[in-house]
XYZ file of N, CA and C in Angstrom:
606
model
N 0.835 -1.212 0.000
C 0.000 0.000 0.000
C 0.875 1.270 0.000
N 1.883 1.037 0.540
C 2.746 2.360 0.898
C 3.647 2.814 -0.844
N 3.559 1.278 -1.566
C 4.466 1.617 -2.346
C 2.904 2.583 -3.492
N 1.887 2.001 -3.351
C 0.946 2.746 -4.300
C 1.141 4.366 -4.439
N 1.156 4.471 -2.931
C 0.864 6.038 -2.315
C 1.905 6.634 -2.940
N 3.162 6.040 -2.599
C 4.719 6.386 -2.769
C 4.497 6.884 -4.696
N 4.130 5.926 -5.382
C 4.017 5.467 -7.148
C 2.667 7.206 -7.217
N 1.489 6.919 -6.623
C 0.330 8.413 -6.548
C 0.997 9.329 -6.521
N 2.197 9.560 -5.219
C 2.838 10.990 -4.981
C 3.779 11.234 -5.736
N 4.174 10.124 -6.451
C 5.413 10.985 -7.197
C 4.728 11.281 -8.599
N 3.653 10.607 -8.815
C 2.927 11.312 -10.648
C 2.290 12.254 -10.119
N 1.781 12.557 -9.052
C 1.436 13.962 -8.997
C 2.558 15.337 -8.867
N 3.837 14.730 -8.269
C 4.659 15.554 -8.410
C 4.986 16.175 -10.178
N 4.779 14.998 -10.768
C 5.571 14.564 -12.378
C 4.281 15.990 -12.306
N 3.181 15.706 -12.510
C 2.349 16.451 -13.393
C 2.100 17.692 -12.627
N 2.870 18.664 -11.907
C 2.216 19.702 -11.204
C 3.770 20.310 -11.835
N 4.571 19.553 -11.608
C 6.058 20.164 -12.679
C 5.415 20.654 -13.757
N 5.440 19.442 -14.625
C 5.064 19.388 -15.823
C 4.272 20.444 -15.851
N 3.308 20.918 -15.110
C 1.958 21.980 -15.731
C 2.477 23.350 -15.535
N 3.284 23.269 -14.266
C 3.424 24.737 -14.391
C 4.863 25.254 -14.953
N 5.937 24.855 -15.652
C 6.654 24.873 -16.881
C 5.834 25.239 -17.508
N 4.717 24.491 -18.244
C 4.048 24.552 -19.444
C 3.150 26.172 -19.288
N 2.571 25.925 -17.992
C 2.184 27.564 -18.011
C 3.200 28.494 -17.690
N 3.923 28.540 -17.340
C 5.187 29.347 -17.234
C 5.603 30.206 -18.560
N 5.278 28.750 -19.267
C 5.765 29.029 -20.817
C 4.933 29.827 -21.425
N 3.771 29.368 -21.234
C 2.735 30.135 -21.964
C 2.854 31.410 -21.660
N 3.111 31.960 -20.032
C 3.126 33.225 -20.328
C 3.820 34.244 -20.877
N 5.195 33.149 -20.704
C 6.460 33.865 -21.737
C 6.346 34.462 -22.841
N 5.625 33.200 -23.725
C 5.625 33.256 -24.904
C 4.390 33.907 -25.759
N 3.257 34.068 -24.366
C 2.165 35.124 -25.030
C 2.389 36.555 -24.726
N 3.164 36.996 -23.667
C 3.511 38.148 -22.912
C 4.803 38.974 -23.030
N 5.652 38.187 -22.960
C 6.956 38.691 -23.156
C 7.881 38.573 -24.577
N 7.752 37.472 -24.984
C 8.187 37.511 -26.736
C 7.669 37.919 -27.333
N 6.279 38.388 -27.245
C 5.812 39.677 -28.492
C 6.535 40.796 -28.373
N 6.969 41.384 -26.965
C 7.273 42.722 -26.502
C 8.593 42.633 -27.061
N 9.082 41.269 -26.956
C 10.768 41.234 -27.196
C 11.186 41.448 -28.796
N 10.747 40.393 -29.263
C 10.306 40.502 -30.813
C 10.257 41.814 -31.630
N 9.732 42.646 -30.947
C 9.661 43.590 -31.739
C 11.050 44.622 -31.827
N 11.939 44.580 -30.492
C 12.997 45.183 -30.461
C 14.071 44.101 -30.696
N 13.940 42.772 -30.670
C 15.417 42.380 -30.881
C 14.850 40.703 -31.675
N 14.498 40.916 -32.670
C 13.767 39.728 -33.229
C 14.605 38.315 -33.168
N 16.009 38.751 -33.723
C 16.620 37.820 -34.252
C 17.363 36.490 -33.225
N 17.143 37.837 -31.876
C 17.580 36.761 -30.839
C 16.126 36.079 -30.134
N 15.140 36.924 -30.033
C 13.785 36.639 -29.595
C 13.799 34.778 -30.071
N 13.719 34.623 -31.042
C 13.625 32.926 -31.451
C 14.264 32.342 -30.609
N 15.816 32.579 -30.603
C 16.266 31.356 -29.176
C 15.871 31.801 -27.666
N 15.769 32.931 -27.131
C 15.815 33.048 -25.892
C 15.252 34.088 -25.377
N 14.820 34.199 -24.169
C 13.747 35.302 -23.966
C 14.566 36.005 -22.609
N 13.279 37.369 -22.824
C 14.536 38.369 -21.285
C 13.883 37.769 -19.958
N 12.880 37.252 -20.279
C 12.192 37.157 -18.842
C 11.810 35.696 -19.605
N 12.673 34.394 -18.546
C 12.098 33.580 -18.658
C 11.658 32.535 -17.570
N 10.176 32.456 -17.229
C 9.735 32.315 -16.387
C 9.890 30.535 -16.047
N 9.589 29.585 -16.720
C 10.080 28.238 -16.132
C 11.378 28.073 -15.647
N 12.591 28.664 -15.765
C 13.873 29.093 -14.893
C 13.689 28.388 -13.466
N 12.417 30.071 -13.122
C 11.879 29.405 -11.783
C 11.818 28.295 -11.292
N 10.766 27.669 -12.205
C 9.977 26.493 -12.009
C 11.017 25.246 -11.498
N 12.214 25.682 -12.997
C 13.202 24.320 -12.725
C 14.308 24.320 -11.625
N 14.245 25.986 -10.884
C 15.201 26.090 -9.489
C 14.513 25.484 -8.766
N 13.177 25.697 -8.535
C 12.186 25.691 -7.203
C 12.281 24.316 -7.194
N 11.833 23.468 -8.445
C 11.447 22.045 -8.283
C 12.485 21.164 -7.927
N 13.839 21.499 -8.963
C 14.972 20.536 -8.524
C 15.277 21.095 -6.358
N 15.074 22.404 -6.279
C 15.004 22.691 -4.524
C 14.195 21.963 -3.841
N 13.526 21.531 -4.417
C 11.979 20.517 -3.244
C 12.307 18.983 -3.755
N 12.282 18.562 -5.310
C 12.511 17.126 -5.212
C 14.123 16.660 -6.282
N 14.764 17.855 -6.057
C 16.318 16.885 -6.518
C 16.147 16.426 -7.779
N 17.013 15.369 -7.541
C 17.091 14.406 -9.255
C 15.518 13.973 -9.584
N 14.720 13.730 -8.858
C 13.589 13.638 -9.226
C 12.806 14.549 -10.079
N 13.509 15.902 -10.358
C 12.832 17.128 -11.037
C 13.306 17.010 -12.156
N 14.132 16.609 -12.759
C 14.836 16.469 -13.826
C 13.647 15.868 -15.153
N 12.668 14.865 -15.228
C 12.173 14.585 -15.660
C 10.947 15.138 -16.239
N 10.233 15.089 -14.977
C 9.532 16.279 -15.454
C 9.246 17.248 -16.055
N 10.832 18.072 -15.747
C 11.155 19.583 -16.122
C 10.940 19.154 -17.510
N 11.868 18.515 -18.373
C 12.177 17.559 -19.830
C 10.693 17.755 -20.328
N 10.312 16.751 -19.888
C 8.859 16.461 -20.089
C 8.072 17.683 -20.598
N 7.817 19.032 -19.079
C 7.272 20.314 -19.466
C 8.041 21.131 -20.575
N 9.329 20.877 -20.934
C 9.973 21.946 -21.772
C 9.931 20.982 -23.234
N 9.458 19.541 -23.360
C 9.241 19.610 -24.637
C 7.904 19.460 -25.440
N 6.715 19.480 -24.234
C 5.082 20.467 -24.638
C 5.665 21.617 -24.526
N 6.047 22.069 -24.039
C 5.703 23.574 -24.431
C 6.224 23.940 -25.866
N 7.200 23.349 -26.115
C 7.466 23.842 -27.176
C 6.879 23.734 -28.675
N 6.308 22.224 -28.599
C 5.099 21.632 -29.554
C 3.880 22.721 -29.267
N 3.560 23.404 -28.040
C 2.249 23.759 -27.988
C 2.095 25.164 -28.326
N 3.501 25.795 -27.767
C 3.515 27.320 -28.136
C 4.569 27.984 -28.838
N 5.624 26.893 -29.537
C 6.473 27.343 -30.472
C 5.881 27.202 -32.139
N 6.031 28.918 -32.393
C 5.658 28.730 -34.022
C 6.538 27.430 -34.864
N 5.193 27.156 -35.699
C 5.718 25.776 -36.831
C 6.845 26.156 -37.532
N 6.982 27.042 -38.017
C 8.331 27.488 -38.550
C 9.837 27.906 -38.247
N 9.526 28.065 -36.776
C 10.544 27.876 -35.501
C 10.980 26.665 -35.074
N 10.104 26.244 -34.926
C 9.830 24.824 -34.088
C 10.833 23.888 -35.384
N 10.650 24.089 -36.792
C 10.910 23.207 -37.580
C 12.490 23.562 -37.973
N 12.823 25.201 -37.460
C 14.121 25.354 -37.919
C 15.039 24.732 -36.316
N 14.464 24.825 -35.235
C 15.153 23.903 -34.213
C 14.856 22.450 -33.715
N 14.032 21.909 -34.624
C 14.063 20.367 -34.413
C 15.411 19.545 -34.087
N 15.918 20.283 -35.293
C 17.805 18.880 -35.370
C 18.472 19.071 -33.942
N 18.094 20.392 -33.089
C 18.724 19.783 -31.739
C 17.474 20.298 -30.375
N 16.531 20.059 -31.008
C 15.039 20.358 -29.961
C 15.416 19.661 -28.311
N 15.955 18.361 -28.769
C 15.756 17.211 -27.510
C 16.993 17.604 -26.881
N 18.182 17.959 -27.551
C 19.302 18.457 -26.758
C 19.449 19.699 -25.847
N 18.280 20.700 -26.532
C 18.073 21.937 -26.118
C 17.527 21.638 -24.306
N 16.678 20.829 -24.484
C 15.660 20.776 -23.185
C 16.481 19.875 -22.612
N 17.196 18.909 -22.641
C 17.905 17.924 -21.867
C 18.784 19.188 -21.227
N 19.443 19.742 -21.774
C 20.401 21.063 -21.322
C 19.169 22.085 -20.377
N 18.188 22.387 -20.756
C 17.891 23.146 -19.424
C 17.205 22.279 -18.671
N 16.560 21.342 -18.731
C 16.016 19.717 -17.566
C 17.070 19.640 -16.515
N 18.783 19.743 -16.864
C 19.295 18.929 -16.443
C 20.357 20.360 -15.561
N 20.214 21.273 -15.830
C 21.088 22.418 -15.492
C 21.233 22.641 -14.230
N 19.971 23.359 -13.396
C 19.329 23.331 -12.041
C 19.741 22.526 -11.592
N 19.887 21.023 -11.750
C 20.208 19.908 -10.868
C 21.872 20.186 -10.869
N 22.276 20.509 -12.046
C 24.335 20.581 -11.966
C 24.720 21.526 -11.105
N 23.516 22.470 -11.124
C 24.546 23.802 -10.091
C 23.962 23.368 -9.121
N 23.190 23.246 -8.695
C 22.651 22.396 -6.928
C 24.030 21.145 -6.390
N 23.857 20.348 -7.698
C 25.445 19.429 -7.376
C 26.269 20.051 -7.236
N 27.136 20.999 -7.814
C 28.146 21.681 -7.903
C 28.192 22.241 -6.672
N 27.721 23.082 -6.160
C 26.789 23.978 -4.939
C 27.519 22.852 -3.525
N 26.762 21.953 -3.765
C 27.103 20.928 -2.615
C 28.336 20.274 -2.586
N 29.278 20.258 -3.602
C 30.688 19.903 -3.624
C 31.263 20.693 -2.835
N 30.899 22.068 -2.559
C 31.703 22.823 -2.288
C 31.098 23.427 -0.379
N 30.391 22.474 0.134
C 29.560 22.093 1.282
C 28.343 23.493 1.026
N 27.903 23.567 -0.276
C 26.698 24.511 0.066
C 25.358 23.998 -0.034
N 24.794 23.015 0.904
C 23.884 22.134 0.187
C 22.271 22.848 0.384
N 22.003 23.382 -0.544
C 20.753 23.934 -0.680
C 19.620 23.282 -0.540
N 19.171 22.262 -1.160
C 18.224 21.331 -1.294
C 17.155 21.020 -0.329
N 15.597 21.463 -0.260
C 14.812 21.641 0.544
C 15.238 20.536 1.563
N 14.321 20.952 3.448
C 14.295 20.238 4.462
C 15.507 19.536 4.886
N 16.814 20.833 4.771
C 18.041 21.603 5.611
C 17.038 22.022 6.731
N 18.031 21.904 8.104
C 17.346 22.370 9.249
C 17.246 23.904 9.377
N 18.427 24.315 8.562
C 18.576 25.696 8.518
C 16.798 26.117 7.492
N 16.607 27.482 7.696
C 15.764 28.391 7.036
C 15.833 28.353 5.599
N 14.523 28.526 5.085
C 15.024 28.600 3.235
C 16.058 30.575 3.049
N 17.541 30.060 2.565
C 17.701 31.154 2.228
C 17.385 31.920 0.464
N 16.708 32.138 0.545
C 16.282 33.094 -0.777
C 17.695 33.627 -1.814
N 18.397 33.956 -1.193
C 19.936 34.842 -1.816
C 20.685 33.678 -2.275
N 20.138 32.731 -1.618
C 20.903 31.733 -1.608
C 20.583 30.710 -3.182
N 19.364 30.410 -3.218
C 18.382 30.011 -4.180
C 18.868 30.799 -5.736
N 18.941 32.211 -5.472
C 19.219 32.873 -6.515
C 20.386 32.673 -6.494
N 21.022 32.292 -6.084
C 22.918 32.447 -6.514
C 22.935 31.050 -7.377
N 22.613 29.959 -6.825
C 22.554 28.890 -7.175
C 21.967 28.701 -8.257
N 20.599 29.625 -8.661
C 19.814 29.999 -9.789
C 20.348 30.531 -10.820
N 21.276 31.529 -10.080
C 22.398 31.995 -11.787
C 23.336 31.311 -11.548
N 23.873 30.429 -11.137
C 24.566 29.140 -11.455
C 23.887 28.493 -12.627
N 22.906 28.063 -12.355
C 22.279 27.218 -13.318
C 21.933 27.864 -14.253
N 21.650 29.381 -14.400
C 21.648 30.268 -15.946
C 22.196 29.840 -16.687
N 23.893 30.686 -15.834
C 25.379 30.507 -16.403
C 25.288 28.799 -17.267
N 24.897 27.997 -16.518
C 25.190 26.870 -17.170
C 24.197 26.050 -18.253
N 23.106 26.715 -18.580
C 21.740 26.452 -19.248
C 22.215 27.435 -20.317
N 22.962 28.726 -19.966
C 23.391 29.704 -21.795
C 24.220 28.903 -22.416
N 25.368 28.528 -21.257
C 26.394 27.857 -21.978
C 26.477 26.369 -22.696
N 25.494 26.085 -22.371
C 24.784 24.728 -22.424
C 23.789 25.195 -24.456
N 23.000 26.078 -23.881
C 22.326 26.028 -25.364
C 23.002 26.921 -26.466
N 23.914 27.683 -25.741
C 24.675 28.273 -27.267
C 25.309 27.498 -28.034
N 25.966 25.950 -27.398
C 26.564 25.363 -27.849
C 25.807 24.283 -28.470
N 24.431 24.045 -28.198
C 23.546 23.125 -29.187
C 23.024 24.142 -30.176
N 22.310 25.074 -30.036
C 22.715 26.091 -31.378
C 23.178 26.903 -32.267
N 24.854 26.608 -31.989
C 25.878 26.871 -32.366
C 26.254 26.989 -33.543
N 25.403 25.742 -34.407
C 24.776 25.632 -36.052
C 23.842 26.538 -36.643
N 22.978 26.971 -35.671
C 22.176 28.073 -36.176
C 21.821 29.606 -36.090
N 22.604 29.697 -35.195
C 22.828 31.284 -34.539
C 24.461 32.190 -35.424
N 24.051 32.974 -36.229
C 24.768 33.660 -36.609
C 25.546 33.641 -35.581
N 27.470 33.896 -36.091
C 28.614 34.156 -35.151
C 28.332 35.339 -34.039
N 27.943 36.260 -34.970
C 28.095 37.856 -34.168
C 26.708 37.801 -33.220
N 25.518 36.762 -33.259
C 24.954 36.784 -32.365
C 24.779 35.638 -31.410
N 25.986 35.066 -31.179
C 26.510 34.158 -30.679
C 26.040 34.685 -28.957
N 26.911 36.066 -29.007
C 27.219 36.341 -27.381
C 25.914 36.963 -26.672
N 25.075 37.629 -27.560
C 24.448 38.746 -27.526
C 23.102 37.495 -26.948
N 22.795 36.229 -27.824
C 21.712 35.303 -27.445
C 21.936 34.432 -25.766
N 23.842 34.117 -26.049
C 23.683 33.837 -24.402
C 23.527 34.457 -22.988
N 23.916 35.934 -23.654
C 23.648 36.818 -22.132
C 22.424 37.437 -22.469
N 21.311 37.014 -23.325
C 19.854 36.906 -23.404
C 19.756 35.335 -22.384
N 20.144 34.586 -22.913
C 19.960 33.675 -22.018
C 20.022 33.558 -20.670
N 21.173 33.889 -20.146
C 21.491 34.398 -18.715
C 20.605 35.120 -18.136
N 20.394 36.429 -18.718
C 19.563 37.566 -18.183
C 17.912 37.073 -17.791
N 17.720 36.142 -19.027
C 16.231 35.833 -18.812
C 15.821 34.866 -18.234
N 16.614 33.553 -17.691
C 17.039 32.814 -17.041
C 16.586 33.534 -15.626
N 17.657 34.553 -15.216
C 18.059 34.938 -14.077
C 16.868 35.744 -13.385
N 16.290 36.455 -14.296
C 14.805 37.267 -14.211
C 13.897 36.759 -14.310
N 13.258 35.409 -14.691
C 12.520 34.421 -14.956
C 12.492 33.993 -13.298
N 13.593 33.289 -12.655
C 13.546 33.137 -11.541
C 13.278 34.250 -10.269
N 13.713 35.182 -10.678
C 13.655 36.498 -9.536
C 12.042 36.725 -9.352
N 11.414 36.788 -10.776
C 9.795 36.886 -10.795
C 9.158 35.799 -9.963
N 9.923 34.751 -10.693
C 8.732 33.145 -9.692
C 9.091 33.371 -8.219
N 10.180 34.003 -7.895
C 10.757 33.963 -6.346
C 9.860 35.143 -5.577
N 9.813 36.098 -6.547
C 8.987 37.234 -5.653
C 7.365 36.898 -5.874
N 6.829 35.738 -6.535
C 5.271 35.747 -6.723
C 5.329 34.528 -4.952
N 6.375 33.665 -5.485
C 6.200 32.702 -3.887
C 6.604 33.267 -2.748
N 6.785 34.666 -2.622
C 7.551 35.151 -1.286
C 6.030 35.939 -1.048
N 5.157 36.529 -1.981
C 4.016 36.972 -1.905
C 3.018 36.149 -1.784
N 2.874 34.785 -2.078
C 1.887 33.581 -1.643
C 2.380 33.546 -0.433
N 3.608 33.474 -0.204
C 3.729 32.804 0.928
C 3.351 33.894 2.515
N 3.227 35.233 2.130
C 3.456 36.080 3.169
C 1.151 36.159 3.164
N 1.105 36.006 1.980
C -0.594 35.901 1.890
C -0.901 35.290 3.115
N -0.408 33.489 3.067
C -0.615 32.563 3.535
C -0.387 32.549 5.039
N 0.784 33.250 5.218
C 0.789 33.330 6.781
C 0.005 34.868 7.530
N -0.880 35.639 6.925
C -1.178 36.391 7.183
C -2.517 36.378 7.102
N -3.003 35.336 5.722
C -4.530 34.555 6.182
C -4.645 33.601 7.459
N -3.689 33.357 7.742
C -3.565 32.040 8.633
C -4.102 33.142 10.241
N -3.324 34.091 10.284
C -2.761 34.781 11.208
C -4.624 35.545 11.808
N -4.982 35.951 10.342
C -6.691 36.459 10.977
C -7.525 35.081 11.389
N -7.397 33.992 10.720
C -8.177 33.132 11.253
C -8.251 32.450 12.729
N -6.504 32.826 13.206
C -6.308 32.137 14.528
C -7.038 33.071 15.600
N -7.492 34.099 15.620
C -8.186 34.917 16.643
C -10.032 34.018 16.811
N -10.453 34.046 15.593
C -11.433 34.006 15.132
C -11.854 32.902 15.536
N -10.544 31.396 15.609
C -11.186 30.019 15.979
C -10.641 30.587 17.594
């Protein structure tokens, strides 16, 4: 019975990843790549200034580790079937699966890396969640998700906008997460402050 529950909790983990990547994405890509697009088109196709699943894939590999890795994969290659134009989508097919294995797998390298060096972040530390901390580790995993996809589209990115797409990458990476960090620091202050009127009341 325990192993059912165990097999229930982890596909619900799979699919609450999975969904909110995918909406993450959506809002990226209905909200922020139009705006981008219009001032910097050519990099707009690979990478965005504000990219919001970043978040998703710090927060998740922070709560379930190597276990997030899949998922993440999973959400970053719907999204791209669901909200990447056909004509995009068809000029980055030849390295689509390499693209997302590289940001699936990023978050988890700088969390490893992180802990080589005794900084072990990884939720339910006795210590407090540090936030500064999350983000450092978060542009760790930028740094290593630009450097990671400039070099799978290395074939298709003009030379001279080689540098200009990875510190798009970085930047939007890095701001992608800062946003998801300040929407959960605002749930979370909701939450203890709904909590806080109800305890008089019972």
């Amino acid at each position: 019975m325990r192993r059912v529950f165990q097999l229930f909790a982890g596909l619900q983990s799979f699919a609450v990843i999975t969904a909110a990547y995918i909406i993450c994405h959506g809002l990226t890509a209905w909200v922020v790549t139009p705006v981008q697009g219009i001032f910097l088109p050519e990099i707009t196709v690979f990478a965005s200034l504000i990219y919001l699943p970043h978040g998703v894939r710090v927060l998740a590999v922070w709560l379930l580790g190597w276990r997030a890795v899949l998922p993440l994969a999973a959400g970053a290659f719907l999204s791209e079937w669901i909200f990447t134009e056909a004509g995009v989508r068809q000029l980055m097919e030849p390295v689509l699966l390499e693209s997302v294995a590289v940001g699936a797998v990023s978050a988890f390298v700088a969390f490893e890396i992180a802990g080589l060096f005794g900084w072990n972040l990884y939720a339910g530390q006795p210590r407090r969640i540090s936030w500064t901390s999350l983000l450092a580790v978060g542009a760790l995993a930028s740094l290593i998700n630009s450097a990671g996809q400039s070099v799978v589209f290395s074939g298709l990115i003009f030379p001279g906008d080689q540098l200009p797409v990875m510190a798009v990458y970085a930047a939007g990476d890095l701001l992608g997460l800062a946003v998801c960090m300040l929407a959960l620091t605002m749930i979370f202050r909701w939450l203890r402050l709904a909590g806080k009127r109800r305890c008089p009341q019972e």
